Coordinates of C-alpha atoms in Angstrom, one line a residue:
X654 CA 4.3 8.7 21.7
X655 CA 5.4 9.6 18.0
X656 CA 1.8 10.0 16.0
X657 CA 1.5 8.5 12.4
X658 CA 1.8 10.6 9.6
X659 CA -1.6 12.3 7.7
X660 CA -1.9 10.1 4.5
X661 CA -3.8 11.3 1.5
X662 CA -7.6 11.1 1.2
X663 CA -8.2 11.2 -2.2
X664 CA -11.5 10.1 -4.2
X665 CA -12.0 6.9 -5.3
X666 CA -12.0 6.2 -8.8
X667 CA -13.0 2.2 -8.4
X668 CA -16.3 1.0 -7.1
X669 CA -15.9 -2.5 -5.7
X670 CA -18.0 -5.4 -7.5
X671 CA -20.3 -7.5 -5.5
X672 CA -20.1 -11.2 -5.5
X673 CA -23.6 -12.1 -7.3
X674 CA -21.9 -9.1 -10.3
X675 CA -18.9 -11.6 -11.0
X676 CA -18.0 -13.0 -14.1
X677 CA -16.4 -16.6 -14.1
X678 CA -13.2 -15.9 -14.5
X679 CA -13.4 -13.3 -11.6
X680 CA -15.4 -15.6 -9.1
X681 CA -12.3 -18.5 -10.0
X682 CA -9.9 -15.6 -8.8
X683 CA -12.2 -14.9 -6.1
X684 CA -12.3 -17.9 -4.6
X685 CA -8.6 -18.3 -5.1
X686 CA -7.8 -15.0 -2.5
X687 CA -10.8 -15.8 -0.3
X688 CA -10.4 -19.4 0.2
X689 CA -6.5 -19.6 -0.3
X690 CA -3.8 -19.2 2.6
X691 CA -5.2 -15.5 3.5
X692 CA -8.1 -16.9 4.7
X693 CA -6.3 -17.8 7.9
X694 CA -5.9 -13.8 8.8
X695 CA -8.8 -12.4 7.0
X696 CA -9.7 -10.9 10.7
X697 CA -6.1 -9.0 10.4
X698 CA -5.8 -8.1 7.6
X699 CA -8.9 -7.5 5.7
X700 CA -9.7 -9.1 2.3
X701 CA -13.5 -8.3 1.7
X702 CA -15.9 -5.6 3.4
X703 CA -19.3 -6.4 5.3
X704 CA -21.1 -7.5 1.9
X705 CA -18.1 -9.6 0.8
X706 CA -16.8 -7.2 -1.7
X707 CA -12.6 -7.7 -2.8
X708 CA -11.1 -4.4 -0.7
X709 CA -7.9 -2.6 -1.8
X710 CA -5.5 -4.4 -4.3
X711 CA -7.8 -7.4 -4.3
X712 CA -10.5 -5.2 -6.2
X713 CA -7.8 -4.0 -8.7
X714 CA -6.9 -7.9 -9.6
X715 CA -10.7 -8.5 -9.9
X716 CA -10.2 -6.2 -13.6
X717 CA -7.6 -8.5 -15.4
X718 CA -8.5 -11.8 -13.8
X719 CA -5.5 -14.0 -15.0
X720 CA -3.0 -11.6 -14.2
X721 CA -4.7 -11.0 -10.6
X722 CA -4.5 -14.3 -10.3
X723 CA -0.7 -14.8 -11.0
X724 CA 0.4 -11.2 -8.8
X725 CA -2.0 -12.6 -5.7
X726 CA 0.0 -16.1 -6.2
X727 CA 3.0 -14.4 -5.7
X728 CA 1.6 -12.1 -2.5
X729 CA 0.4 -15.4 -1.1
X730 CA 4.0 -16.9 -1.2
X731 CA 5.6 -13.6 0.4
X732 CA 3.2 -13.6 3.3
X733 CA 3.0 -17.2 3.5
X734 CA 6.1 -19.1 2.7
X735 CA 9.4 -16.5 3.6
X736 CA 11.8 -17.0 5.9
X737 CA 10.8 -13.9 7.1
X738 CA 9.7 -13.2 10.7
X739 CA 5.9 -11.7 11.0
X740 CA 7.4 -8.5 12.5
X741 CA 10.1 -8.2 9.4
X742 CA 7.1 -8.8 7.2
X743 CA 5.2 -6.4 8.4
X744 CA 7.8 -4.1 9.3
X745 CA 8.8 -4.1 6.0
X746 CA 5.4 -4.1 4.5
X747 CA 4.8 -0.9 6.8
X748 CA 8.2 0.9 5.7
X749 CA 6.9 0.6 1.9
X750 CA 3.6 2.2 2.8
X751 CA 5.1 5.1 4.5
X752 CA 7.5 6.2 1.5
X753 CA 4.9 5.6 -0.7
X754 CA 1.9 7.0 1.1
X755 CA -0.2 4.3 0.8
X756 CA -3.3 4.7 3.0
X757 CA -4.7 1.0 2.2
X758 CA -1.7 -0.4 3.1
X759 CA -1.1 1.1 6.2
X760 CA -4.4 0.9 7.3
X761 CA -4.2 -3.3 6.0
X762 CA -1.2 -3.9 7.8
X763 CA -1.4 -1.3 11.4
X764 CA -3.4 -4.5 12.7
X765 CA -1.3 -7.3 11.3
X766 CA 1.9 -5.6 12.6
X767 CA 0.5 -4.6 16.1
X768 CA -0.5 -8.4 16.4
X769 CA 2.7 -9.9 15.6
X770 CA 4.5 -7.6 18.5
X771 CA 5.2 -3.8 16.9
X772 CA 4.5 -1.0 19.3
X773 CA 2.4 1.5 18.2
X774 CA 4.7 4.3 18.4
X775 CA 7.2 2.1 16.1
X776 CA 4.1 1.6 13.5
X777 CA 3.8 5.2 13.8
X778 CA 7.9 5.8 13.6
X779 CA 8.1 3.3 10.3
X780 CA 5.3 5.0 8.5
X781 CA 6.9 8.9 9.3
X782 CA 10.2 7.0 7.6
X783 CA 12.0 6.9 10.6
X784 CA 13.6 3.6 11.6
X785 CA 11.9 2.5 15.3
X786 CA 13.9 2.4 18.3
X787 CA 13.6 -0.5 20.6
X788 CA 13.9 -3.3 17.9
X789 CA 15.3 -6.9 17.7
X790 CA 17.9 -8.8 16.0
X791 CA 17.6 -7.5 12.2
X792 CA 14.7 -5.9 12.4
X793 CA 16.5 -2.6 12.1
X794 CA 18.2 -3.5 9.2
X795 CA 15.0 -4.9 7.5
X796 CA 13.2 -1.7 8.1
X797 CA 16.1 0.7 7.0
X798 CA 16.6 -1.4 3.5
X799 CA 13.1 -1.5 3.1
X800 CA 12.7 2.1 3.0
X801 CA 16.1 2.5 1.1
X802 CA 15.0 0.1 -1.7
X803 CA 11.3 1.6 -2.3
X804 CA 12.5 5.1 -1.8
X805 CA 15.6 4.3 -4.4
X806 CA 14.7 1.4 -6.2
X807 CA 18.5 -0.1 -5.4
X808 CA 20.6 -0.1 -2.6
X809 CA 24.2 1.4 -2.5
X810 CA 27.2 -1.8 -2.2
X811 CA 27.6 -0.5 1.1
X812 CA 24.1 -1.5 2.3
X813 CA 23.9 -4.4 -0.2
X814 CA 27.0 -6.0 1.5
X815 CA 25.1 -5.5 5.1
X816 CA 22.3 -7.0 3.8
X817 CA 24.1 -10.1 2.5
X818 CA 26.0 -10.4 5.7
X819 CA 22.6 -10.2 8.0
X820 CA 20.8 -12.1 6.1
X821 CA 22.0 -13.7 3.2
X822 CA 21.0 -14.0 0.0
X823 CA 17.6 -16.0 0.3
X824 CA 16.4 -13.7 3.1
X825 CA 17.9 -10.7 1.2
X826 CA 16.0 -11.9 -2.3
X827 CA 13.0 -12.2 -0.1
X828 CA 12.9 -9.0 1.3
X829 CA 13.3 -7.5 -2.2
X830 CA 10.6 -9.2 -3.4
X831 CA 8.2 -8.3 -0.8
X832 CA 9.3 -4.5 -1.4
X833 CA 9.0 -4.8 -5.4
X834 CA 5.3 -6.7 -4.4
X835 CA 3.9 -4.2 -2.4
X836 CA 5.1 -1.4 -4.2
X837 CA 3.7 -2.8 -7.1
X838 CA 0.1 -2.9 -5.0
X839 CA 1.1 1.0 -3.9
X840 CA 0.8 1.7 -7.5
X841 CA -2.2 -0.2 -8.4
X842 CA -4.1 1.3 -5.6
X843 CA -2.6 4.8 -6.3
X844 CA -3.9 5.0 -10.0
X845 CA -7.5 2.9 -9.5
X846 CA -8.3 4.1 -6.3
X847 CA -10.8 1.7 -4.7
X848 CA -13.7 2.4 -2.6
X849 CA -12.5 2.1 1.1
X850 CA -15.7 1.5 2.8
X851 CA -16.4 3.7 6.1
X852 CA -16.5 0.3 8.2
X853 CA -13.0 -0.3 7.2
X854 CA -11.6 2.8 7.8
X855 CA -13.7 3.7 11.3
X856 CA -12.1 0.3 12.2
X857 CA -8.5 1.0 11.7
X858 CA -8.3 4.3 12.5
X859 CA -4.2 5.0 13.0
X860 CA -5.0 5.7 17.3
X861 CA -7.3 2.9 17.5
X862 CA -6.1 0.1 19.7

């Protein structure tokens, strides 16, 4: 079995705020990512720690409340209301954390994309960069564009027109978006750095499961 590649551990440069330490205007947003559509898969892809504290990207929104809300609007409508297949989600999702090193991400969505059917040596093939072997319909496709467009931030005609034939233009538009979303996150979690408690980390560990 291929492993999965060694991300960075860097510091953290962002403590996480506990809920009593909100402001208003951060305990609206709150609610809005806790009790919104994500709710439904908290248990797969995490949203708070132990003590209830926004992990990851979530934490980063919490700093500029009215634009956290309007980028976690968006995430919800990528995860929630694509045409997308949960493997091409989180295929794709997985492909943008491996060319951009994201170690939240990865660690976020190994669980989410084991659940909805990815083996874990094609996890561990999509974060080394490589496309996996052994999957269906366009799911190749997805995960070769998805690491084409975050690595190149365009795709050449060639693979545009092979992405408007396989997909189409909605499903092609929506698979940009989610790369242009989550990259976005890489970026925000690249400069801020949140905490990543031990308990979240111990209980994703790349081999576990």
């Amino acid at each position: 079995m291929s492993e999965a590649p060694a991300f960075e551990n860097l510091p953290p440069r962002l403590d996480l705020i506990a809920p009593a330490d909100l402001d208003d205007a951060q305990r609206a947003l709150y609610a809005a990512i806790t009790g919104g559509p994500r709710a439904s898969q908290a248990g797969t892809v995490p949203i708070v720690d132990e003590s209830g504290r926004l992990l990851g990207p979530f934490a980063v929104m919490l700093l500029t409340p009215a634009v956290g809300d309007a980028v976690q609007q968006v995430g919800a409508k990528i995860r929630f209301a694509t045409a997308l297949t949960a493997r091409e989600r989180e295929l794709a999702i997985l492909a943008v954390a491996g060319v951009l090193r994201s170690d939240f991400e990865r660690l976020a969505h190994e669980p989410a994309a084991l659940r909805a059917g990815l083996t874990r040596a094609q996890v561990n093939a999509v974060l080394s960069g490589q496309v996996p072997g052994g999957l269906d319909g366009d799911e190749p496709l997805i995960g070769r564009l998805a690491q084409v467009m975050t690595a190149d931030r365009t795709l050449a005609d060639e693979d545009y027109e092979a992405g408007l034939a396989a997909l189409g233009q909605g499903r092609l538009a929506e698979l940009t978006w989610l790369v242009g979303y989550y990259s976005a996150l890489a970026l925000a979690l690249s400069v801020f750095r949140p905490h990543l408690p031990e308990s979240f980390t111990a209980a994703h560990e790349p081999d576990a499961g």
